[in-house]
Amino acid sequence: MPAKIIDGKKVAEKFLNEVNKKIKESKEKPGLAIVLAGNNPASEIYVNFKEKKAKEVGLYFERYNLEENVSQNELLKLIDNLNQSRKIHGMIVQLPLPKHIDEKLVVDAILPHKDADGFTPVNLGNLVNDDNRLVPATARACLELIKSTGEKIEGKNTVVVGRSTIVGKPVALLLLQENATVTICHSKTKNLAEFTKNADILVVAVGKPKLIKKDMVKKGAIVIDVGINKTPSGIIGDVDFENVKEVAGYITPVPGGVGPMTIAMLLDNTLNAMEMGRGFLR
Ligand code: NAD
């Protein structure tokens, strides 16, 4: 029997409705700012999506488009202003930044309680400590999509392919919190298929089109494809969807899987940021 398709748009809609409801009930209007530096076409598309959804759910929204040659100091000054703004509760600095800018330094300049992406060292450290107030949105998206299947996570063999700080590592930590047995594979892993074939739950965040083939997937597995790869025939994931869906139990499509869910989690994070910011001077 072919896999059930996990409809990321549908699951995201449920969360977006919740966010919308919480905003309506909130005394203070939550505000999100997005900073985009440079002319990366993919980043522009992502930011446009985020802006559209942020406005749809009723967040107060500010967008800053900076030139490719913006200086690091100008960018840091803007972050400082947003850190102090009373209207802004969460901010996103869209990555990657232009090459002359030190990304770590810039992310570190965001106040942890305004870090809607959950990328600052404080929030990543909180996650390691099982404190999930601001968790990277794509990692949250993966977990919620797995949960949406209704299948048990505890005790399951789970393999995460990819070890980036913004996706692979936080997904692995979230799955560990759910008591899964977690293996992380990466570019230096020998015999990747030996690991993936044993996975009841497989999360792939690499950025290599169709890296995961049908014979690398266990029958009935839950397969979450984070990859976004531009090809002449359109955007595809890291999983060979058409063939893997013949063996998997559940699978996310690309597009329409992790992507829309990531945006929903990001907007939800803005509400969490507002909550986290209470008691702090803004
Ligand atoms: P990254 O480049 O930072 O990390 C890629 C990881 O893949 C590395 O840890 C590397 O060790 C591993 N890797 C590389 N080649 C491998 C191989 N042959 N076998 C096993 N592992 C290998 O990328 P990232 O930021 O984690 O993003 C991964 C993918 O997810 C990209 O396609 C990106 O566009 C996509 N992405 C999607 C969303 C979304 O919202 N859907 C969000 C973030 C990233």
mmCIF file of C-alpha atoms and ligand atoms in Angstrom:
data_model
loop_
_atom_site.group_PDB
_atom_site.id
_atom_site.type_symbol
_atom_site.label_atom_id
_atom_site.label_comp_id
_atom_site.label_asym_id
_atom_site.label_seq_id
_atom_site.Cartn_x
_atom_site.Cartn_y
_atom_site.Cartn_z
ATOM 1 C CA MET A 1 0.000 0.000 0.000
ATOM 2 C CA PRO A 2 1.496 3.406 -0.900
ATOM 3 C CA ALA A 3 2.371 5.827 1.892
ATOM 4 C CA LYS A 4 -0.101 8.253 3.381
ATOM 5 C CA ILE A 5 0.878 11.750 2.341
ATOM 6 C CA ILE A 6 1.367 14.119 5.282
ATOM 7 C CA ASP A 7 -0.290 17.324 4.110
ATOM 8 C CA GLY A 8 1.899 20.088 5.556
ATOM 9 C CA LYS A 9 -0.461 22.827 4.404
ATOM 10 C CA LYS A 10 -3.381 21.239 6.205
ATOM 11 C CA VAL A 11 -1.477 20.673 9.465
ATOM 12 C CA ALA A 12 -0.078 24.225 9.221
ATOM 13 C CA GLU A 13 -3.566 25.665 8.751
ATOM 14 C CA LYS A 14 -4.612 24.157 12.080
ATOM 15 C CA PHE A 15 -1.688 25.869 13.841
ATOM 16 C CA LEU A 16 -2.243 29.160 11.998
ATOM 17 C CA ASN A 17 -5.874 29.185 13.136
ATOM 18 C CA GLU A 18 -4.645 28.709 16.708
ATOM 19 C CA VAL A 19 -2.149 31.574 16.301
ATOM 20 C CA ASN A 20 -4.906 33.773 14.886
ATOM 21 C CA LYS A 21 -7.154 32.917 17.835
ATOM 22 C CA LYS A 22 -4.411 33.693 20.379
ATOM 23 C CA ILE A 23 -3.685 37.033 18.678
ATOM 24 C CA LYS A 24 -7.367 37.984 18.816
ATOM 25 C CA GLU A 25 -7.462 37.133 22.521
ATOM 26 C CA SER A 26 -4.221 38.951 23.310
ATOM 27 C CA LYS A 27 -4.380 42.381 24.976
ATOM 28 C CA GLU A 28 -1.164 43.400 23.252
ATOM 29 C CA LYS A 29 -0.748 42.966 19.473
ATOM 30 C CA PRO A 30 2.286 40.711 18.872
ATOM 31 C CA GLY A 31 4.786 42.170 16.431
ATOM 32 C CA LEU A 32 7.237 40.437 14.098
ATOM 33 C CA ALA A 33 10.102 42.078 12.196
ATOM 34 C CA ILE A 34 12.003 40.461 9.330
ATOM 35 C CA VAL A 35 15.360 41.725 8.166
ATOM 36 C CA LEU A 36 16.486 40.754 4.669
ATOM 37 C CA ALA A 37 19.976 41.780 3.562
ATOM 38 C CA GLY A 38 21.093 41.376 -0.033
ATOM 39 C CA ASN A 39 19.482 39.951 -3.148
ATOM 40 C CA ASN A 40 19.329 36.184 -2.590
ATOM 41 C CA PRO A 41 16.267 35.217 -4.705
ATOM 42 C CA ALA A 42 15.388 32.191 -2.531
ATOM 43 C CA SER A 43 15.532 34.313 0.644
ATOM 44 C CA GLU A 44 13.258 36.874 -0.942
ATOM 45 C CA ILE A 45 10.675 34.186 -1.747
ATOM 46 C CA TYR A 46 10.814 32.827 1.832
ATOM 47 C CA VAL A 47 10.473 36.313 3.317
ATOM 48 C CA ASN A 48 7.513 37.112 1.038
ATOM 49 C CA PHE A 49 5.758 33.960 2.260
ATOM 50 C CA LYS A 50 6.483 34.784 5.889
ATOM 51 C CA GLU A 51 5.197 38.343 5.431
ATOM 52 C CA LYS A 52 1.999 37.147 3.730
ATOM 53 C CA LYS A 53 1.205 34.624 6.465
ATOM 54 C CA ALA A 54 2.183 36.989 9.299
ATOM 55 C CA LYS A 55 -0.273 39.563 7.976
ATOM 56 C CA GLU A 56 -2.970 36.943 7.396
ATOM 57 C CA VAL A 57 -2.871 35.738 11.006
ATOM 58 C CA GLY A 58 -3.009 39.338 12.249
ATOM 59 C CA LEU A 59 0.496 40.007 13.561
ATOM 60 C CA TYR A 60 1.874 43.538 13.520
ATOM 61 C CA PHE A 61 4.626 43.325 10.898
ATOM 62 C CA GLU A 62 7.731 45.275 9.925
ATOM 63 C CA ARG A 63 10.051 44.382 7.043
ATOM 64 C CA TYR A 64 13.528 45.774 6.412
ATOM 65 C CA ASN A 65 15.192 45.246 3.012
ATOM 66 C CA LEU A 66 18.874 46.115 3.222
ATOM 67 C CA GLU A 67 21.312 46.441 0.340
ATOM 68 C CA GLU A 68 23.813 43.638 -0.384
ATOM 69 C CA ASN A 69 26.646 45.992 0.661
ATOM 70 C CA VAL A 70 25.075 46.992 3.993
ATOM 71 C CA SER A 71 27.771 47.273 6.640
ATOM 72 C CA GLN A 72 27.833 44.935 9.625
ATOM 73 C CA ASN A 73 27.528 47.952 11.924
ATOM 74 C CA GLU A 74 24.388 49.213 10.187
ATOM 75 C CA LEU A 75 22.831 45.775 10.515
ATOM 76 C CA LEU A 76 23.792 45.545 14.205
ATOM 77 C CA LYS A 77 22.307 49.000 14.787
ATOM 78 C CA LEU A 78 19.007 47.929 13.230
ATOM 79 C CA ILE A 79 18.936 44.834 15.445
ATOM 80 C CA ASP A 80 19.600 47.013 18.451
ATOM 81 C CA ASN A 81 16.654 49.248 17.503
ATOM 82 C CA LEU A 82 14.403 46.218 17.084
ATOM 83 C CA ASN A 83 15.639 44.837 20.413
ATOM 84 C CA GLN A 84 14.415 48.060 21.995
ATOM 85 C CA SER A 85 11.193 48.455 20.019
ATOM 86 C CA ARG A 86 8.055 47.993 22.091
ATOM 87 C CA LYS A 87 6.053 47.032 19.007
ATOM 88 C CA ILE A 88 8.342 44.164 18.060
ATOM 89 C CA HIS A 89 8.204 40.945 20.078
ATOM 90 C CA GLY A 90 10.022 38.641 17.686
ATOM 91 C CA MET A 91 12.491 39.163 14.876
ATOM 92 C CA ILE A 92 14.018 37.127 12.100
ATOM 93 C CA VAL A 93 17.245 37.944 10.350
ATOM 94 C CA GLN A 94 16.932 35.958 7.147
ATOM 95 C CA LEU A 95 19.992 33.759 6.531
ATOM 96 C CA PRO A 96 22.302 33.524 4.672
ATOM 97 C CA LEU A 97 23.662 37.040 5.096
ATOM 98 C CA PRO A 98 26.031 38.663 2.575
ATOM 99 C CA LYS A 99 29.512 37.128 2.814
ATOM 100 C CA HIS A 100 31.222 40.128 4.456
ATOM 101 C CA ILE A 101 28.928 39.861 7.491
ATOM 102 C CA ASP A 102 29.650 37.622 10.480
ATOM 103 C CA GLU A 103 26.415 35.648 10.817
ATOM 104 C CA LYS A 104 27.128 34.315 14.298
ATOM 105 C CA LEU A 105 27.839 37.797 15.613
ATOM 106 C CA VAL A 106 24.613 39.140 14.118
ATOM 107 C CA VAL A 107 22.426 36.304 15.440
ATOM 108 C CA ASP A 108 24.044 36.696 18.837
ATOM 109 C CA ALA A 109 23.020 40.387 18.856
ATOM 110 C CA ILE A 110 19.312 39.436 18.922
ATOM 111 C CA LEU A 111 17.892 39.454 22.431
ATOM 112 C CA PRO A 112 17.041 35.829 23.274
ATOM 113 C CA HIS A 113 13.432 36.711 24.096
ATOM 114 C CA LYS A 114 13.000 38.320 20.656
ATOM 115 C CA ASP A 115 14.640 35.460 18.778
ATOM 116 C CA ALA A 116 11.668 34.116 16.756
ATOM 117 C CA ASP A 117 13.949 31.729 14.875
ATOM 118 C CA GLY A 118 15.370 30.212 18.065
ATOM 119 C CA PHE A 119 18.903 30.468 16.642
ATOM 120 C CA THR A 120 20.645 32.388 19.434
ATOM 121 C CA PRO A 121 23.057 30.467 21.665
ATOM 122 C CA VAL A 122 20.754 31.038 24.664
ATOM 123 C CA ASN A 123 17.736 29.456 22.974
ATOM 124 C CA LEU A 124 19.758 26.582 21.521
ATOM 125 C CA GLY A 125 21.189 26.045 25.005
ATOM 126 C CA ASN A 126 17.670 26.105 26.442
ATOM 127 C CA LEU A 127 16.674 23.362 23.994
ATOM 128 C CA VAL A 128 19.583 21.187 25.125
ATOM 129 C CA ASN A 129 18.221 21.765 28.624
ATOM 130 C CA ASP A 130 14.718 20.584 27.565
ATOM 131 C CA ASP A 131 13.345 24.139 27.743
ATOM 132 C CA ASN A 132 11.408 24.586 24.494
ATOM 133 C CA ARG A 133 10.235 28.176 24.665
ATOM 134 C CA LEU A 134 11.906 29.202 21.388
ATOM 135 C CA VAL A 135 12.900 26.243 19.237
ATOM 136 C CA PRO A 136 14.073 26.552 15.600
ATOM 137 C CA ALA A 137 10.907 26.552 13.514
ATOM 138 C CA THR A 138 11.860 23.856 10.985
ATOM 139 C CA ALA A 139 12.753 21.437 13.765
ATOM 140 C CA ARG A 140 9.393 22.092 15.454
ATOM 141 C CA ALA A 141 7.710 21.625 12.070
ATOM 142 C CA CYS A 142 9.287 18.171 11.656
ATOM 143 C CA LEU A 143 8.173 17.037 15.097
ATOM 144 C CA GLU A 144 4.597 18.290 14.649
ATOM 145 C CA LEU A 145 4.332 16.599 11.250
ATOM 146 C CA ILE A 146 5.509 13.317 12.806
ATOM 147 C CA LYS A 147 2.974 13.754 15.627
ATOM 148 C CA SER A 148 0.218 14.483 13.094
ATOM 149 C CA THR A 149 0.419 10.828 11.967
ATOM 150 C CA GLY A 150 -0.781 9.749 15.416
ATOM 151 C CA GLU A 151 2.001 7.137 15.545
ATOM 152 C CA LYS A 152 3.973 6.612 18.747
ATOM 153 C CA ILE A 153 7.456 8.179 18.829
ATOM 154 C CA GLU A 154 8.734 6.741 22.120
ATOM 155 C CA GLY A 155 11.227 3.927 21.665
ATOM 156 C CA LYS A 156 11.252 4.242 17.873
ATOM 157 C CA ASN A 157 14.468 4.008 15.877
ATOM 158 C CA THR A 158 14.835 7.481 14.493
ATOM 159 C CA VAL A 159 17.448 8.644 12.030
ATOM 160 C CA VAL A 160 18.142 12.291 11.264
ATOM 161 C CA VAL A 161 20.249 12.830 8.150
ATOM 162 C CA GLY A 162 21.979 16.234 8.432
ATOM 163 C CA ARG A 163 23.550 17.876 11.475
ATOM 164 C CA SER A 164 23.063 21.606 10.899
ATOM 165 C CA THR A 165 22.493 23.820 13.916
ATOM 166 C CA ILE A 166 19.206 25.098 12.519
ATOM 167 C CA VAL A 167 17.617 21.798 11.448
ATOM 168 C CA GLY A 168 19.412 18.480 12.038
ATOM 169 C CA LYS A 169 20.677 18.990 15.590
ATOM 170 C CA PRO A 170 17.498 20.582 16.999
ATOM 171 C CA VAL A 171 15.279 17.905 15.361
ATOM 172 C CA ALA A 172 17.440 15.235 16.973
ATOM 173 C CA LEU A 173 17.090 16.921 20.385
ATOM 174 C CA LEU A 174 13.302 17.217 20.049
ATOM 175 C CA LEU A 175 13.027 13.537 19.130
ATOM 176 C CA LEU A 176 15.247 12.628 22.062
ATOM 177 C CA GLN A 177 12.867 14.532 24.334
ATOM 178 C CA GLU A 178 10.092 12.300 22.949
ATOM 179 C CA ASN A 179 12.122 9.265 24.062
ATOM 180 C CA ALA A 180 12.995 8.106 20.556
ATOM 181 C CA THR A 181 16.329 6.370 19.982
ATOM 182 C CA VAL A 182 18.092 8.904 17.820
ATOM 183 C CA THR A 183 20.961 8.482 15.354
ATOM 184 C CA ILE A 184 22.389 11.459 13.501
ATOM 185 C CA CYS A 185 23.987 10.839 10.092
ATOM 186 C CA HIS A 186 25.981 13.376 8.112
ATOM 187 C CA SER A 187 28.344 13.887 5.192
ATOM 188 C CA LYS A 188 31.041 11.676 6.748
ATOM 189 C CA THR A 189 28.709 8.807 7.676
ATOM 190 C CA LYS A 190 29.817 5.536 6.107
ATOM 191 C CA ASN A 191 27.076 3.328 4.617
ATOM 192 C CA LEU A 192 24.202 5.781 5.096
ATOM 193 C CA ALA A 193 21.686 3.186 3.891
ATOM 194 C CA GLU A 194 22.632 0.828 6.752
ATOM 195 C CA PHE A 195 21.283 3.443 9.157
ATOM 196 C CA THR A 196 18.306 4.732 7.187
ATOM 197 C CA LYS A 197 17.036 1.183 6.483
ATOM 198 C CA ASN A 198 16.544 0.664 10.220
ATOM 199 C CA ALA A 199 14.663 3.916 10.790
ATOM 200 C CA ASP A 200 11.025 3.808 11.873
ATOM 201 C CA ILE A 201 11.173 7.583 11.584
ATOM 202 C CA LEU A 202 13.492 9.196 9.045
ATOM 203 C CA VAL A 203 14.110 12.951 8.872
ATOM 204 C CA VAL A 204 16.240 14.147 5.978
ATOM 205 C CA ALA A 205 17.759 17.654 5.978
ATOM 206 C CA VAL A 206 20.694 17.663 3.595
ATOM 207 C CA GLY A 207 20.047 19.674 0.436
ATOM 208 C CA LYS A 208 20.820 16.926 -2.116
ATOM 209 C CA PRO A 209 18.028 16.054 -4.556
ATOM 210 C CA LYS A 210 16.703 12.476 -4.252
ATOM 211 C CA LEU A 211 19.543 11.398 -1.924
ATOM 212 C CA ILE A 212 17.219 8.919 -0.209
ATOM 213 C CA LYS A 213 16.133 6.113 -2.512
ATOM 214 C CA LYS A 214 13.450 3.469 -2.089
ATOM 215 C CA ASP A 215 15.922 0.732 -1.076
ATOM 216 C CA MET A 216 17.208 2.938 1.783
ATOM 217 C CA VAL A 217 13.830 3.131 3.531
ATOM 218 C CA LYS A 218 12.187 0.655 5.904
ATOM 219 C CA LYS A 219 8.709 -0.545 5.024
ATOM 220 C CA GLY A 220 6.104 1.549 6.842
ATOM 221 C CA ALA A 221 8.542 4.260 7.985
ATOM 222 C CA ILE A 222 7.551 7.873 8.594
ATOM 223 C CA VAL A 223 9.648 9.960 6.189
ATOM 224 C CA ILE A 224 10.025 13.707 6.691
ATOM 225 C CA ASP A 225 11.753 15.494 3.822
ATOM 226 C CA VAL A 226 13.158 18.897 4.777
ATOM 227 C CA GLY A 227 15.224 19.409 1.610
ATOM 228 C CA ILE A 228 14.533 22.205 -0.830
ATOM 229 C CA ASN A 229 16.379 21.728 -4.118
ATOM 230 C CA LYS A 230 15.868 23.812 -7.206
ATOM 231 C CA THR A 231 15.962 21.671 -10.368
ATOM 232 C CA PRO A 232 14.977 22.382 -13.981
ATOM 233 C CA SER A 233 11.742 20.495 -13.318
ATOM 234 C CA GLY A 234 10.915 22.546 -10.196
ATOM 235 C CA ILE A 235 11.522 22.334 -6.439
ATOM 236 C CA ILE A 236 12.173 18.826 -5.142
ATOM 237 C CA GLY A 237 13.221 17.357 -1.816
ATOM 238 C CA ASP A 238 16.066 15.152 -0.593
ATOM 239 C CA VAL A 239 13.873 12.056 -0.887
ATOM 240 C CA ASP A 240 12.998 10.274 -4.127
ATOM 241 C CA PHE A 241 9.309 10.874 -3.369
ATOM 242 C CA GLU A 242 7.663 8.913 -6.210
ATOM 243 C CA ASN A 243 9.553 5.687 -5.423
ATOM 244 C CA VAL A 244 9.937 6.027 -1.633
ATOM 245 C CA LYS A 245 6.193 6.486 -1.226
ATOM 246 C CA GLU A 246 5.798 2.874 -2.427
ATOM 247 C CA VAL A 247 7.496 1.592 0.761
ATOM 248 C CA ALA A 248 7.046 4.301 3.412
ATOM 249 C CA GLY A 249 4.044 4.400 5.744
ATOM 250 C CA TYR A 250 3.846 8.196 5.723
ATOM 251 C CA ILE A 251 5.749 10.792 3.716
ATOM 252 C CA THR A 252 5.875 14.576 3.388
ATOM 253 C CA PRO A 253 5.808 16.052 -0.121
ATOM 254 C CA VAL A 254 8.080 18.849 -1.339
ATOM 255 C CA PRO A 255 6.668 21.418 -1.748
ATOM 256 C CA GLY A 256 3.701 21.286 0.618
ATOM 257 C CA GLY A 257 5.263 19.463 3.563
ATOM 258 C CA VAL A 258 7.814 20.935 5.954
ATOM 259 C CA GLY A 259 7.840 24.375 4.252
ATOM 260 C CA PRO A 260 4.338 25.624 5.140
ATOM 261 C CA MET A 261 4.628 24.056 8.574
ATOM 262 C CA THR A 262 7.891 25.921 9.233
ATOM 263 C CA ILE A 263 6.144 29.245 8.623
ATOM 264 C CA ALA A 264 3.319 28.307 10.984
ATOM 265 C CA MET A 265 5.875 27.421 13.692
ATOM 266 C CA LEU A 266 7.724 30.686 13.129
ATOM 267 C CA LEU A 267 4.571 32.710 13.691
ATOM 268 C CA ASP A 268 3.728 30.643 16.745
ATOM 269 C CA ASN A 269 7.262 31.325 17.987
ATOM 270 C CA THR A 270 6.489 35.061 17.811
ATOM 271 C CA LEU A 271 3.735 34.514 20.365
ATOM 272 C CA ASN A 272 6.112 32.450 22.491
ATOM 273 C CA ALA A 273 8.632 35.289 22.222
ATOM 274 C CA MET A 274 6.036 37.757 23.478
ATOM 275 C CA GLU A 275 5.332 35.453 26.391
ATOM 276 C CA MET A 276 9.056 35.023 27.104
ATOM 277 C CA GLY A 277 9.557 38.792 26.920
ATOM 278 C CA ARG A 278 7.034 39.532 29.651
ATOM 279 C CA GLY A 279 8.976 40.642 32.660
ATOM 280 C CA PHE A 280 11.914 41.800 30.532
ATOM 281 C CA LEU A 281 12.354 45.462 29.705
ATOM 282 C CA ARG A 282 11.885 45.930 25.979
HETATM 283 P P1 NAD B 1 23.302 22.527 5.777
HETATM 284 O O1 NAD B 1 23.986 22.645 4.453
HETATM 285 O O2 NAD B 1 23.627 23.463 6.857
HETATM 286 O O3 NAD B 1 23.498 21.055 6.325
HETATM 287 C C1 NAD B 1 23.445 19.942 5.499
HETATM 288 C C2 NAD B 1 23.807 18.714 6.284
HETATM 289 O O4 NAD B 1 23.757 17.591 5.415
HETATM 290 C C3 NAD B 1 25.206 18.746 6.876
HETATM 291 O O5 NAD B 1 25.105 18.497 8.259
HETATM 292 C C4 NAD B 1 25.965 17.645 6.169
HETATM 293 O O6 NAD B 1 26.848 16.945 7.043
HETATM 294 C C5 NAD B 1 24.863 16.734 5.677
HETATM 295 N N1 NAD B 1 25.202 16.055 4.424
HETATM 296 C C6 NAD B 1 25.733 16.587 3.312
HETATM 297 N N2 NAD B 1 25.906 15.639 2.365
HETATM 298 C C7 NAD B 1 25.478 14.484 2.902
HETATM 299 C C8 NAD B 1 25.393 13.158 2.424
HETATM 300 N N3 NAD B 1 25.780 12.822 1.195
HETATM 301 N N4 NAD B 1 24.901 12.220 3.266
HETATM 302 C C9 NAD B 1 24.493 12.538 4.501
HETATM 303 N N5 NAD B 1 24.540 13.778 5.002
HETATM 304 C C10 NAD B 1 25.027 14.749 4.210
HETATM 305 O O7 NAD B 1 21.754 22.559 5.408
HETATM 306 P P2 NAD B 1 20.451 22.905 6.298
HETATM 307 O O8 NAD B 1 20.385 24.355 6.559
HETATM 308 O O9 NAD B 1 20.336 21.956 7.436
HETATM 309 O O10 NAD B 1 19.321 22.564 5.221
HETATM 310 C C11 NAD B 1 19.181 21.265 4.685
HETATM 311 C C12 NAD B 1 18.136 21.294 3.596
HETATM 312 O O11 NAD B 1 16.892 21.670 4.174
HETATM 313 C C13 NAD B 1 18.398 22.304 2.476
HETATM 314 O O12 NAD B 1 17.904 21.780 1.264
HETATM 315 C C14 NAD B 1 17.570 23.511 2.894
HETATM 316 O O13 NAD B 1 17.183 24.308 1.784
HETATM 317 C C15 NAD B 1 16.386 22.827 3.500
HETATM 318 N N6 NAD B 1 15.660 23.636 4.495
HETATM 319 C C16 NAD B 1 14.311 23.659 4.386
HETATM 320 C C17 NAD B 1 13.568 24.375 5.292
HETATM 321 C C18 NAD B 1 12.080 24.376 5.150
HETATM 322 O O14 NAD B 1 11.429 25.222 5.731
HETATM 323 N N7 NAD B 1 11.482 23.434 4.435
HETATM 324 C C19 NAD B 1 14.183 25.091 6.317
HETATM 325 C C20 NAD B 1 15.592 25.020 6.437
HETATM 326 C C21 NAD B 1 16.306 24.267 5.507
#
